Structure formats: C-alpha cells, structure tokens
Amino acid sequence: MGDYSKDEIKRIEEKWHTEWQKRNVYRVTEDPSKPKYYVLDMFPYPSGAGLHVGHPLGYIASDIVARFKRLKGFNVLHPMGFDAFGLPAEQYAIEHGVHPAKSTQDNIKNYKNQLGKIGFCYDWSREVQTCDPSYYRWTQWIFLQIFDSWYNRKNKKAEKISSLTWIFENEGNAEHPFPNTKYKLNNGEVTFTLHDWKAFNQKQRQEILMQYRLAYLANTDVNWCEALGTVLANDEVINGVSYRGGFPVVKKQMRQWSLRITEYAERLLDGLDKVDFSDSMKEIQRNWIGKSVGALIDFRLTPNPSPGERGTAVRGRETADKKYWKYLKEFSRDNRKNQTEEECILWEELRNSKLGYKIRRQHAIDAYIADFVCLDKRVVIEVDGEYHKDNKEFDDARTVVLNAEDFQVIRFTNEEVKSNLKSVLSQIKIALDKSPSIKESNPLSTGEVRGEAKITVFTTRPDTIFGVDFMVVAPEHEIVKAITTNDKKEEVEQYLKYVESRSEIDRMAEVKKITGCFTGAYAINPFNNRKIEVWISEYVLAGYGTGAIMAVPCGDERDFKFAKHFNIPITNIIGKYFDGKEANPTKEAILENSDFLNGMVMHKAIDVVISKLEEKEIGKRQVNYKMRDAGWSRQRYWGEPFPVVYRDDMPYPINDNELPLKLPDTDNFKSPGTGEGPLANLKDWINFSENAKRDSNTMPTHAGAAWYFLRYMDPHNTKEFANRKALDYWNQVDVYIGGSEHAVAHLLYSRLWVKILHDLGYLSFDEPFKKLINQGMITGSSRFVYRIRETNKFVSFGLIDNYDTDSLHVNVNIVNDLELDTEAFKKWKPDFANAEFILEDGKYICGSANEKISKSKYNVVNPDDIIDKYGADTLRMYEMFLGPLEQSKPWSMSGIDGVYKFLRRFWNLFHDNLGNWNVSEAEPTKEELKALHKVIKKVEYDVDHYSFNTSVSEFMICANELSSVKCNKRAILEPLTIVLASYAPHITEELWEKLGHRDSILNARYPEFKEEYLKENDFEYPISINGKVRAKMNFALDMPVSDMEKIVMASESVQKWTEGKAPKKVIIVPGRIVNIVL
RNA sequence: GCCAAAGUGGCGGAACUGGUAGACGCGCACGACUCAAAAUCGUGUAUCCUCGGAUGUGCGGGUUCGAUUCCCGCCUUUGGUACCA
C-alpha cells in the first residue's frame, strides 16, 4: 500500500462510493429523538452540457455543512433532485427530434454520474424530478388549491373560495371589493348585493369568483415573443428582448393564468424581516415588490364650455341639481328600498343591461327622481302607480323639465307592466334603439366631460400639492377621449398614433426623449382652486398607480424637463432649494407658497396633507406596489398541463382522482402559431368531449420549483403532497444554498406558495427558507490565439502588435496556463491541421480574459477531468479554497497543487517514508494538542459562518505544524480525521477504517473543543511608540499592568526612542499591545 | 440615474467586537537531492532606501494612544433596477 498517488486516490474513491451505497449510509428518516437540520441546494436544470467546475461550488459548501451537522449529532436532511421541465429540452426536441422526456432523462443520468464522483452525501432515495407525473400530480393539486382560494384582506390570509361564496350569499361584496379596482360588472357597478348574487347565473358567478381567485384567468398584457412562440414572464425579458436567445418581445393581450401574488405583497415584504438572507438579496426583493406609500388625490375637471346644444347642469351621471342633491339622495335611496311591485317586475327585466342598455333606477335628474333612466340614450322610463296618479301636476311639470334637459320620457301604467310586460319591454327597446347614443355620436367627445368628472392621481409627495403646475395622463388612459376638446382632437389623435407605433424596445431605447400633447382640458387643484392644464405623455405609465400624475416641476426631474420642454411656467414652493436649473426632490426643504403648509418641513407636511384630503373627502392614503401578478401560462409543451376543463368558456377543476393530468405524448412540439400552446395540436386531447375543452398551455418551470423542498420530506407519498408529520418534523429549510440569479422569481414564488399553503392550513410555517446563502459565480478563464488575417498563421500574444490579427477562442484544455500545446491545437479542429506558429522564446503564449463559462467560449473545465488527475477530495477542498463562497471569482488551476500537497502531507502523517502504516499510541505533547484544538475551533466557527476558505488554510497550518514535529499519534490524528471528514470525505473514510473503525466516519462525533489547550501563559507584546511597533517583549499574561509598564519603560530599546523623556501616556491592553505616546 | 455590495503584494486571498497588515496557497528566487530534468524537500519573498529608517490596505479628510476596520466627501468595479410619480 502506498503513497497518496493518483492510482491510490482512484482506488480509495471508487471503493468508498460502492461501499457507501452498499451500506446506505446517506439514507435518513424522521427521528424525533434527534434535532433535525435541513440543508438544501437549489436543484439544477439538467442541461445537455453537463456540469462544469462552477456548478459544484455551492453543492460542496452545502455538503460540508450537511456532513458537519451530522457529526455534531443532527439528523440531517440533504436531498437532491432535478428541475426537469423547461424550454431548452423543448427547443432541443424541435431542432433534433428527440423527445424532451428522453433528452431530459439522459441529461439527468449524466448529472447524477458527475455528482456521484464528487462524493456528495445526498439521500438519493428522496430524489424528485419535476417532470415525473407522480411529482407534478401534486404541483397540479397545489395549483387547484390556489385556484380554490381567495385572499381575505380583512384577516390578511388566503381562504377557501367557499367562504367567499358564503359572504356573497349573505352580504354581497360590499365588504370585499374586487381586488382589481378597474374591474366592473356588466352594469358598470363594482358592488353587488346578496340579492344580486342570487340573481346571477352560473357563468356570471364564476366570472365574479374568478376576480377573487388566487389563480385566475384574465386578459392580460403579456410579453409575447414571436420567435419563441411563447409568452415570457417579466423577469424573462431583459431590455425588451428575451432572456434566452435575445429575441424581440412585444406586448399582446391574451387570456392567461395568473397568480394573484400582489395580494401577498405586504406579507412577502414583512417576511423578509424574519429570514436570514443577505442584505442585497433582501433589497432586490424589496425593489421588485416596489412598495411606495402616498396618497390618491382627486382633481376635478373644469366644465369646459360646451357647444351649447345642452344645458350645463346636466352632465354624465351627475344629472341632479346640486341644490337638491342632499334631499334627492335620501329620496332615491328610500324609493329603491320601497319599490312598488310593478317597479320590481320591470327592474328585473331592465337590470344588468338585459335589454342591451345600461339602465339606472331611481336616479335624480335636476330636482326630480326618475323611476328608470338610460343615461347614454337620454331616455326616462316612468311607471305610474297610485302615488303618481295623485300628483298629476307634479308629473307633468317633471316631464317638462326632463324634456328641457333633452331627456325623452316614456310612461307606462302599473296595469301595463303587470299584464303586458312583453309589449312594455319591446316599446322600451324600440325607444332606446332609436335614440342616439351620446357615446356613439361623440367618439372623441366635444370636450364635455361625461362619466366621472375628475382625474385621480397617485403621488408619494402630497406635500408638494401647491407646486402642481400641470397634470399628465397616460396616453392609454380611458379618460383621454372624453376630456379632449374639439380643437385639440386632431393633435391628440396624432400623438396617440405615435405612441401606439412605438414598440417597447423604442421606448426603452429613448428613455430621455420628451414627448407629449395638451388635451385642451383643465383640472382644478383642490387646495387652491388653481386651473391647470391636462397633458398626455408616454412617460406616465397606464399600468402604475392610477395612470395619471400631478406634475410638480420644481421637485421632480421628469416633470421639470417636461415643463421646460413645453414652456410651462414653474411654481417654486421650496425657495432657495430650487435653483431653476434642475428639479430638487428633497424632503427636507421648508415649504413656501403653500398656504397652510408654509414654513413646514416637507416630510412632515405629507401626513398633514393626507389628513386634510381625507377630511375633505377628495383623497386618501394609498399604498402602491410595482409588482404585478405573476403570469402563469406558457405556450409550451414541456411543462405541467393545467388540471382544468373549460365549459362555456369557464375553467373548472378536474376531480382529484383524475390527477395527475398527464402530459400527452406527441412528436409535434411547435406552437400552432395562434397564440395557443403546442398542446392545441392534439385535437383529441384538447377537445376531450363535446362541450369540454382542456387548456393548451402549460405551467412555467417556476411551478415545479415552488414547492420541491416540501416533497423531499415525503417524496413517495401517493395520498398527500407530503405527510403533515414529516412536514412538521423537517419544517423550514435551515440553510438554502444557490445562485443569486433566482433572487426574484424562484424565491418569491416559493415564498408565495408556502404562505398560501400555510394559510390553507397545510403547513405550520409560512417562510420556506430560514437562511439563504448565495454562492458567487465562477467565471471561466478564456484563452485566445491570434490568427494573422487571411492566413493560417498564429502569432504569440507578445507579438500581436506587429500584425493584423483576429483573436479566436481556443479550448482551455489544450493550454497549459498560458502556453498553447501547438500539436494538440492542430488536432483540435481540421481547419488548424496545417497551422503555422510565430513563437516567442520558443513558446506560443495565449491571450486571456475572464468570461462566463460557456461551451461557445471553449472555457468549460469539466470537474471529471480534475477528479481524474487529483481526486474528488482535492477538487472539493480547492473549490472551497478559491475564496469566500459568496464572492464571484475566476476559475484558475494554479493553486490546486497546493491543496493536493496538503492532502498528501496529511496522508503522510499516518505513513512512513515507504508508505507503510505508522501510527503511534504515544501521549501527545502540548504543542500537538494545541495544533489540533486550534483547527477544531476554527472549523466549527467557519462552518457556522460559511467561511470555508479559511478552514482549508487552518487545516494546512495544522498539517504543517504536525509534520514539522513528525507527529503520528493516534490521539491527535484520529480527531483530526473527523474534523477533516466534512471537507475530504474519501481520504478520511479510508484512514478512519485503517485506524481500526468498522463503522463509517459519518457516524463519528465531532471532537469537543477544549479551551485549556489553547491557553498561553505568556505573550510576546508588540511595543509600539506613537503607534509604530519598535520592539517586542515577552510577559506573563497575568502580570499586573503597572509592573509591565515599569519594565517596558526601563528597557534599552524603549529608552533609545524616549531619550529619557517621560511619556505622555502609556497604554497597555493585556494580551494585545503596549503603546507609548511621546 | 437610483439601490446594494466591494476595492489589501506579481496572483487567489487572511486579519475575532478598532490592537504586530499581508495568515494560507500559488508564482518567483536561491539551495538540497539528481549526470540532468521533472517530482520532492528546505530557505527567502509588500515597496523604496544612503541599511538607520521611510512608505504602505482605491483617493482626500476626520475621530482615536492606535483605523483595512468607525465617520464625511470623492473615484473605480461588480450585481440589481429603470420614465414606478
């Protein structure tokens, strides 16, 4: 037996891989007698390229933690699996005709083989693959739980839809408004009563419930990528092009599944305070959620002079005479409550636009109340009961007034309604059909404001209300057409066309371009009644806030530039803080020109203004989030099918016993190009019965990844996604290691799913990951050769200035550091077989650069090659030795020899020069014990702090110290082997066995650290004079400070510097330093 | 632009709550072994210098007996984000 040689390493590693598997040493089960520890890696997407040296970095770190915790007596769950659905396999299928299921399985096999060689302690019996029907059965199940729940804002948690239907049946939706504030019922209302609810038909109810479901269908603006034939999530679009492939992306309206993650915005934000993520990771998530606190403020619009064909008192819904409104409101409400029988009958037929027109009842017009009115057609319908009969005069007067207001009045008797409802309805219908619609006749209005005569803005700076110089509305805002005056009509239309013509990419490319158009309308500042212009501009986004802003040029940069560009005068409310040259967004300035806010500091004025707004009922406090709901449909084949069927265009969940809804087999993965997913090609599958259809889309890869860490706890359960006992035992992931590229999507969706499952009572915890560590990215070190243009001659790097050359990536595996193996180069590609070289000093030196590791850059280093040469233990320790885990760093092979030498030196401690086993039973010395306990302490500290590189240093120091004293004592080497076991499992397991142990070192106990061995009696103090070290002196640690001072001051070396003078001050820190101040 | 993190020898990096800056490793130089090379082992290695010392942790200031560490201002790099009101 021998040396720690290449052959011996290979023998050891292969032996133990077989042995570990045979003995099932990594299998874990729930064991309530032991504390648990859950160490999780972000599971990989098994790509065809296999693992490169960058991948194992995080896995090695987590493996060390898992092994360490096990040695410390924890029951450790350390599983691995594969995120196996996804686009690359599908694209590969389209290009090469290999079914994704096949290529994915091949890749997984390769990954497992590669991972196996590194010696990870995964319990493979718990492996999950997201594309496995027995796994995605539960992904679909959870999706259905989410579909079947809504977010109750009152108690801030998800509840079953059944609790919502109960509420609707008993009280309507007044207490639980639609989450989407823009949503309106068919009749234009946003609330409905319990009676309304009872009157709705099945489809209407489903549509309303859809507005509340946490997984819902809606027509949404999606990022449509024509080239990929699919919809992309916001985080898959970078600068207007697709994350993969870089293809252009445009906005398109499609009926899509979404998750209502916005309801959880606040809890996702709050949860960040409870978890241990890095600051930057938390910050990225906070920015993504994008909470801002401010106010909604209503700005009334001025009544523009109308062309005069109608009276000014009557506009839009507010048709009542203001003088009488107070009383009319009461009447109208009473009347609604105490409807006559006939009115009820008629109302049932008119409501909800049943005749195709929106009808209101008991609506105040001028000083009267009409029974029914269609405002759009200006038709009033009156039903004369006893009450009216007695008041003929009154009714006549009313008709006169209404006619004057341009309303047509049609009357029916109670008798007619009761006995001949059909004829009544048809008369009404005819009257309505004949009358001109206000909307139709004025596609771009005459400037007269109909609908709500106000614009609501969202602002985070209500304190700047007196600095508002104009308003800007998003071009897509629905109010634009209604407010544009005749003389501006053309200009506005032109601008809208321009905006429409601009793609996302154009907009992003020219962010700083200032464009806009005045609508001709004016708004009134509710605080000082100032009349201000209303503009439209693309810098205001329809999708954020209310799609309208109040512009304060002295405080907002964009508003300032806009005002300058269009010559709008600027009001200064912050005095000297505003220089007229650029906006100042400060919150610290003292307000001026601001009426009751004068003299107040801006940030204090915010609340004052909001209180005033609420008091005057023209605004309120408002929180806004940037985050949008998560699009959950993908027009792809290789994903989870949605477990629903559509009947009458509404989705219904399939039964539990029909799960999993298996992905049907096909060889056609191309999108049909209709916006539907590839599954639409499978007609029999899609139209599975006469009036029932399936969804042609599949879920995004995020779905499978949003809960895989839960499945590991109970991976073979066929009854539940995981057993509650196992979920409670393993609980939260104690430490989660992975790349920071998943900061937004994966982590947010996982956190969301866990919160929903928690709310629904399936989980006891509501944050999945207690601690998150992001390993840095290992960048590749690329090598270049320089070909002289139009020749096959290559010139060495030092000489390229003399030639006209092109640089080409060269395979790093045929370059030794920087020197090219020219023979290997000639064999590398046929093109280079006849290559000639211009050398320097007889060598061909390559150029180099650090880049992302990628196949196309030929800088991929396969861990298998390193293991072949040095063994897995060296690879593991070297990757840790590269630097701090969280820092990204370039890959370089220089330095790996140092780690390899360490392991050999460690091996040699147990063997003599001839490679024979040579361990003594002698008592260790104080020095040897000290060396051992230093490393026991250090490794414990470092694993806790994820500082693995410094542990490797400490191992080296320890081995150096022990070698120099030729220590081969069991009392030192045995515990040291355990300490090293987490880092280098193979060599330690072998030595452990040679030390005479039959059980695996995995089941050993981490040696206990004893402070006494590190205790020193004395310390060599650095003696510094004015902060500079001038001498060193040895003192006992327990020597009194006063004695030390005397000796130091009397010493020759100090005398030389003090020249006999008394020092100003002498500072002595025991065990640290002596500093003399002259 | 905004937000976050980070800047230390030729290189990767170390330094606990302010206490000897450069641990450990690579590289390099010299030496041992060898006919020689490789491998291995040993010694040295921040910079400048008149060999006493001076300078030195991105730059400029500050607090302190003492600052890589704390504070202020700036520069650079990396990551995130972007007309978010």
mmCIF file with all atom_site columns, N, CA, C and O (backbone and C1' of nucleotides) in Angstrom, chain A residues 52-54 57 776-782 849-854 859-861 882 887-892, chain B residues 78-79:
data_model
loop_
_atom_site.group_PDB
_atom_site.id
_atom_site.type_symbol
_atom_site.label_atom_id
_atom_site.label_alt_id
_atom_site.label_comp_id
_atom_site.label_asym_id
_atom_site.label_entity_id
_atom_site.label_seq_id
_atom_site.pdbx_PDB_ins_code
_atom_site.Cartn_x
_atom_site.Cartn_y
_atom_site.Cartn_z
_atom_site.occupancy
_atom_site.B_iso_or_equiv
_atom_site.pdbx_formal_charge
_atom_site.auth_seq_id
_atom_site.auth_comp_id
_atom_site.auth_asym_id
_atom_site.auth_atom_id
_atom_site.pdbx_PDB_model_num
ATOM 1   N N     . HIS A 1 52  ? -20.093 21.901 -15.160 1.00 0.00 ? 52  HIS A N     1
ATOM 2   C CA    . HIS A 1 52  ? -18.733 22.437 -15.261 1.00 0.00 ? 52  HIS A CA    1
ATOM 3   C C     . HIS A 1 52  ? -18.278 22.812 -13.859 1.00 0.00 ? 52  HIS A C     1
ATOM 4   O O     . HIS A 1 52  ? -19.066 22.711 -12.907 1.00 0.00 ? 52  HIS A O     1
ATOM 5   N N     . VAL A 1 53  ? -17.036 23.240 -13.722 1.00 0.00 ? 53  VAL A N     1
ATOM 6   C CA    . VAL A 1 53  ? -16.485 23.436 -12.376 1.00 0.00 ? 53  VAL A CA    1
ATOM 7   C C     . VAL A 1 53  ? -17.233 24.477 -11.555 1.00 0.00 ? 53  VAL A C     1
ATOM 8   O O     . VAL A 1 53  ? -17.080 24.516 -10.340 1.00 0.00 ? 53  VAL A O     1
ATOM 9   N N     . GLY A 1 54  ? -18.030 25.328 -12.217 1.00 0.00 ? 54  GLY A N     1
ATOM 10  C CA    . GLY A 1 54  ? -18.784 26.336 -11.474 1.00 0.00 ? 54  GLY A CA    1
ATOM 11  C C     . GLY A 1 54  ? -19.946 25.734 -10.710 1.00 0.00 ? 54  GLY A C     1
ATOM 12  O O     . GLY A 1 54  ? -20.293 26.209 -9.631  1.00 0.00 ? 54  GLY A O     1
ATOM 13  N N     . LEU A 1 57  ? -19.668 24.300 -6.790  1.00 0.00 ? 57  LEU A N     1
ATOM 14  C CA    . LEU A 1 57  ? -19.228 25.187 -5.714  1.00 0.00 ? 57  LEU A CA    1
ATOM 15  C C     . LEU A 1 57  ? -20.214 25.214 -4.550  1.00 0.00 ? 57  LEU A C     1
ATOM 16  O O     . LEU A 1 57  ? -19.847 24.958 -3.400  1.00 0.00 ? 57  LEU A O     1
ATOM 17  N N     . GLY A 1 776 ? -21.095 32.691 -5.108  1.00 0.00 ? 776 GLY A N     1
ATOM 18  C CA    . GLY A 1 776 ? -20.711 33.545 -6.226  1.00 0.00 ? 776 GLY A CA    1
ATOM 19  C C     . GLY A 1 776 ? -20.565 32.718 -7.481  1.00 0.00 ? 776 GLY A C     1
ATOM 20  O O     . GLY A 1 776 ? -20.468 31.489 -7.433  1.00 0.00 ? 776 GLY A O     1
ATOM 21  N N     . MET A 1 777 ? -20.561 33.412 -8.598  1.00 0.00 ? 777 MET A N     1
ATOM 22  C CA    . MET A 1 777 ? -20.414 32.694 -9.849  1.00 0.00 ? 777 MET A CA    1
ATOM 23  C C     . MET A 1 777 ? -18.931 32.502 -10.138 1.00 0.00 ? 777 MET A C     1
ATOM 24  O O     . MET A 1 777 ? -18.144 33.415 -9.938  1.00 0.00 ? 777 MET A O     1
ATOM 25  N N     . ILE A 1 778 ? -18.593 31.292 -10.583 1.00 0.00 ? 778 ILE A N     1
ATOM 26  C CA    . ILE A 1 778 ? -17.225 31.080 -11.025 1.00 0.00 ? 778 ILE A CA    1
ATOM 27  C C     . ILE A 1 778 ? -17.176 31.422 -12.504 1.00 0.00 ? 778 ILE A C     1
ATOM 28  O O     . ILE A 1 778 ? -17.942 30.872 -13.303 1.00 0.00 ? 778 ILE A O     1
ATOM 29  N N     . THR A 1 779 ? -16.357 32.390 -12.825 1.00 0.00 ? 779 THR A N     1
ATOM 30  C CA    . THR A 1 779 ? -16.249 32.766 -14.232 1.00 0.00 ? 779 THR A CA    1
ATOM 31  C C     . THR A 1 779 ? -15.148 31.940 -14.872 1.00 0.00 ? 779 THR A C     1
ATOM 32  O O     . THR A 1 779 ? -14.225 31.481 -14.202 1.00 0.00 ? 779 THR A O     1
ATOM 33  N N     . GLY A 1 780 ? -15.279 31.781 -16.168 1.00 0.00 ? 780 GLY A N     1
ATOM 34  C CA    . GLY A 1 780 ? -14.286 30.999 -16.882 1.00 0.00 ? 780 GLY A CA    1
ATOM 35  C C     . GLY A 1 780 ? -13.098 31.871 -17.247 1.00 0.00 ? 780 GLY A C     1
ATOM 36  O O     . GLY A 1 780 ? -13.213 33.084 -17.380 1.00 0.00 ? 780 GLY A O     1
ATOM 37  N N     . SER A 1 781 ? -11.955 31.245 -17.356 1.00 0.00 ? 781 SER A N     1
ATOM 38  C CA    . SER A 1 781 ? -10.790 31.972 -17.820 1.00 0.00 ? 781 SER A CA    1
ATOM 39  C C     . SER A 1 781 ? -10.528 31.520 -19.251 1.00 0.00 ? 781 SER A C     1
ATOM 40  O O     . SER A 1 781 ? -10.049 30.425 -19.488 1.00 0.00 ? 781 SER A O     1
ATOM 41  N N     . SER A 1 782 ? -10.914 32.375 -20.195 1.00 0.00 ? 782 SER A N     1
ATOM 42  C CA    . SER A 1 782 ? -10.803 32.005 -21.608 1.00 0.00 ? 782 SER A CA    1
ATOM 43  C C     . SER A 1 782 ? -9.386  32.238 -22.117 1.00 0.00 ? 782 SER A C     1
ATOM 44  O O     . SER A 1 782 ? -8.655  33.062 -21.595 1.00 0.00 ? 782 SER A O     1
ATOM 45  N N     . ALA A 1 849 ? -8.813  36.132 -20.827 1.00 0.00 ? 849 ALA A N     1
ATOM 46  C CA    . ALA A 1 849 ? -9.855  37.033 -20.329 1.00 0.00 ? 849 ALA A CA    1
ATOM 47  C C     . ALA A 1 849 ? -10.807 36.228 -19.453 1.00 0.00 ? 849 ALA A C     1
ATOM 48  O O     . ALA A 1 849 ? -10.951 35.024 -19.639 1.00 0.00 ? 849 ALA A O     1
ATOM 49  N N     . ASN A 1 850 ? -11.434 36.898 -18.475 1.00 0.00 ? 850 ASN A N     1
ATOM 50  C CA    . ASN A 1 850 ? -12.431 36.226 -17.642 1.00 0.00 ? 850 ASN A CA    1
ATOM 51  C C     . ASN A 1 850 ? -13.808 36.449 -18.223 1.00 0.00 ? 850 ASN A C     1
ATOM 52  O O     . ASN A 1 850 ? -14.232 37.590 -18.416 1.00 0.00 ? 850 ASN A O     1
ATOM 53  N N     . GLU A 1 851 ? -14.501 35.382 -18.492 1.00 0.00 ? 851 GLU A N     1
ATOM 54  C CA    . GLU A 1 851 ? -15.836 35.465 -19.071 1.00 0.00 ? 851 GLU A CA    1
ATOM 55  C C     . GLU A 1 851 ? -16.702 34.402 -18.424 1.00 0.00 ? 851 GLU A C     1
ATOM 56  O O     . GLU A 1 851 ? -16.205 33.495 -17.775 1.00 0.00 ? 851 GLU A O     1
ATOM 57  N N     . LYS A 1 852 ? -17.997 34.520 -18.674 1.00 0.00 ? 852 LYS A N     1
ATOM 58  C CA    . LYS A 1 852 ? -18.920 33.496 -18.203 1.00 0.00 ? 852 LYS A CA    1
ATOM 59  C C     . LYS A 1 852 ? -18.520 32.150 -18.805 1.00 0.00 ? 852 LYS A C     1
ATOM 60  O O     . LYS A 1 852 ? -18.090 32.084 -19.955 1.00 0.00 ? 852 LYS A O     1
ATOM 61  N N     . ILE A 1 853 ? -18.652 31.093 -18.003 1.00 0.00 ? 853 ILE A N     1
ATOM 62  C CA    . ILE A 1 853 ? -18.302 29.782 -18.534 1.00 0.00 ? 853 ILE A CA    1
ATOM 63  C C     . ILE A 1 853 ? -19.340 29.371 -19.570 1.00 0.00 ? 853 ILE A C     1
ATOM 64  O O     . ILE A 1 853 ? -20.537 29.391 -19.298 1.00 0.00 ? 853 ILE A O     1
ATOM 65  N N     . SER A 1 854 ? -18.885 29.078 -20.768 1.00 0.00 ? 854 SER A N     1
ATOM 66  C CA    . SER A 1 854 ? -19.835 28.618 -21.786 1.00 0.00 ? 854 SER A CA    1
ATOM 67  C C     . SER A 1 854 ? -19.121 27.805 -22.857 1.00 0.00 ? 854 SER A C     1
ATOM 68  O O     . SER A 1 854 ? -17.952 28.020 -23.154 1.00 0.00 ? 854 SER A O     1
ATOM 69  N N     . ASN A 1 859 ? -14.228 27.549 -22.743 1.00 0.00 ? 859 ASN A N     1
ATOM 70  C CA    . ASN A 1 859 ? -13.541 27.703 -21.456 1.00 0.00 ? 859 ASN A CA    1
ATOM 71  C C     . ASN A 1 859 ? -14.151 26.789 -20.397 1.00 0.00 ? 859 ASN A C     1
ATOM 72  O O     . ASN A 1 859 ? -14.002 27.032 -19.214 1.00 0.00 ? 859 ASN A O     1
ATOM 73  N N     . VAL A 1 860 ? -14.880 25.772 -20.840 1.00 0.00 ? 860 VAL A N     1
ATOM 74  C CA    . VAL A 1 860 ? -15.500 24.858 -19.895 1.00 0.00 ? 860 VAL A CA    1
ATOM 75  C C     . VAL A 1 860 ? -14.462 23.883 -19.360 1.00 0.00 ? 860 VAL A C     1
ATOM 76  O O     . VAL A 1 860 ? -13.760 23.229 -20.131 1.00 0.00 ? 860 VAL A O     1
ATOM 77  N N     . VAL A 1 861 ? -14.357 23.834 -18.042 1.00 0.00 ? 861 VAL A N     1
ATOM 78  C CA    . VAL A 1 861 ? -13.488 22.841 -17.425 1.00 0.00 ? 861 VAL A CA    1
ATOM 79  C C     . VAL A 1 861 ? -14.407 21.846 -16.719 1.00 0.00 ? 861 VAL A C     1
ATOM 80  O O     . VAL A 1 861 ? -15.215 22.223 -15.871 1.00 0.00 ? 861 VAL A O     1
ATOM 81  N N     . LEU A 1 882 ? -10.675 28.608 -3.030  1.00 0.00 ? 882 LEU A N     1
ATOM 82  C CA    . LEU A 1 882 ? -10.593 29.699 -4.006  1.00 0.00 ? 882 LEU A CA    1
ATOM 83  C C     . LEU A 1 882 ? -10.860 31.073 -3.409  1.00 0.00 ? 882 LEU A C     1
ATOM 84  O O     . LEU A 1 882 ? -10.331 32.074 -3.875  1.00 0.00 ? 882 LEU A O     1
ATOM 85  N N     . GLN A 1 887 ? -18.491 35.234 -2.995  1.00 0.00 ? 887 GLN A N     1
ATOM 86  C CA    . GLN A 1 887 ? -17.851 36.146 -3.921  1.00 0.00 ? 887 GLN A CA    1
ATOM 87  C C     . GLN A 1 887 ? -17.699 35.452 -5.278  1.00 0.00 ? 887 GLN A C     1
ATOM 88  O O     . GLN A 1 887 ? -17.390 34.268 -5.331  1.00 0.00 ? 887 GLN A O     1
ATOM 89  N N     . SER A 1 888 ? -17.898 36.178 -6.356  1.00 0.00 ? 888 SER A N     1
ATOM 90  C CA    . SER A 1 888 ? -17.636 35.519 -7.638  1.00 0.00 ? 888 SER A CA    1
ATOM 91  C C     . SER A 1 888 ? -16.160 35.663 -7.977  1.00 0.00 ? 888 SER A C     1
ATOM 92  O O     . SER A 1 888 ? -15.505 36.626 -7.589  1.00 0.00 ? 888 SER A O     1
ATOM 93  N N     . LYS A 1 889 ? -15.636 34.656 -8.632  1.00 0.00 ? 889 LYS A N     1
ATOM 94  C CA    . LYS A 1 889 ? -14.194 34.612 -8.847  1.00 0.00 ? 889 LYS A CA    1
ATOM 95  C C     . LYS A 1 889 ? -13.889 33.825 -10.112 1.00 0.00 ? 889 LYS A C     1
ATOM 96  O O     . LYS A 1 889 ? -14.669 32.962 -10.519 1.00 0.00 ? 889 LYS A O     1
ATOM 97  N N     . PRO A 1 890 ? -12.786 34.135 -10.736 1.00 0.00 ? 890 PRO A N     1
ATOM 98  C CA    . PRO A 1 890 ? -12.437 33.411 -11.952 1.00 0.00 ? 890 PRO A CA    1
ATOM 99  C C     . PRO A 1 890 ? -11.863 32.039 -11.624 1.00 0.00 ? 890 PRO A C     1
ATOM 100 O O     . PRO A 1 890 ? -11.222 31.856 -10.594 1.00 0.00 ? 890 PRO A O     1
ATOM 101 N N     . TRP A 1 891 ? -12.149 31.083 -12.480 1.00 0.00 ? 891 TRP A N     1
ATOM 102 C CA    . TRP A 1 891 ? -11.581 29.757 -12.298 1.00 0.00 ? 891 TRP A CA    1
ATOM 103 C C     . TRP A 1 891 ? -10.135 29.767 -12.741 1.00 0.00 ? 891 TRP A C     1
ATOM 104 O O     . TRP A 1 891 ? -9.783  30.341 -13.765 1.00 0.00 ? 891 TRP A O     1
ATOM 105 N N     . SER A 1 892 ? -9.291  29.145 -11.950 1.00 0.00 ? 892 SER A N     1
ATOM 106 C CA    . SER A 1 892 ? -7.897  29.035 -12.335 1.00 0.00 ? 892 SER A CA    1
ATOM 107 C C     . SER A 1 892 ? -7.360  27.775 -11.700 1.00 0.00 ? 892 SER A C     1
ATOM 108 O O     . SER A 1 892 ? -7.727  27.419 -10.590 1.00 0.00 ? 892 SER A O     1
ATOM 109 P P     . U   B 2 78  ? -17.424 46.291 -14.367 1.00 0.00 ? 78  U   B P     1
ATOM 110 O "O5'" . U   B 2 78  ? -18.179 45.340 -13.334 1.00 0.00 ? 78  U   B "O5'" 1
ATOM 111 C "C5'" . U   B 2 78  ? -17.680 44.042 -13.049 1.00 0.00 ? 78  U   B "C5'" 1
ATOM 112 C "C4'" . U   B 2 78  ? -18.425 43.444 -11.885 1.00 0.00 ? 78  U   B "C4'" 1
ATOM 113 C "C3'" . U   B 2 78  ? -19.941 43.368 -12.049 1.00 0.00 ? 78  U   B "C3'" 1
ATOM 114 O "O3'" . U   B 2 78  ? -20.350 42.257 -12.826 1.00 0.00 ? 78  U   B "O3'" 1
ATOM 115 C "C1'" . U   B 2 78  ? -19.429 44.228 -9.915  1.00 0.00 ? 78  U   B "C1'" 1
ATOM 116 P P     . G   B 2 79  ? -21.716 42.367 -13.672 1.00 0.00 ? 79  G   B P     1
ATOM 117 O "O5'" . G   B 2 79  ? -22.847 42.286 -12.555 1.00 0.00 ? 79  G   B "O5'" 1
ATOM 118 C "C5'" . G   B 2 79  ? -23.129 41.048 -11.921 1.00 0.00 ? 79  G   B "C5'" 1
ATOM 119 C "C4'" . G   B 2 79  ? -24.085 41.262 -10.785 1.00 0.00 ? 79  G   B "C4'" 1
ATOM 120 C "C3'" . G   B 2 79  ? -25.438 41.851 -11.161 1.00 0.00 ? 79  G   B "C3'" 1
ATOM 121 O "O3'" . G   B 2 79  ? -26.311 40.898 -11.706 1.00 0.00 ? 79  G   B "O3'" 1
ATOM 122 C "C1'" . G   B 2 79  ? -24.611 42.968 -9.265  1.00 0.00 ? 79  G   B "C1'" 1
#
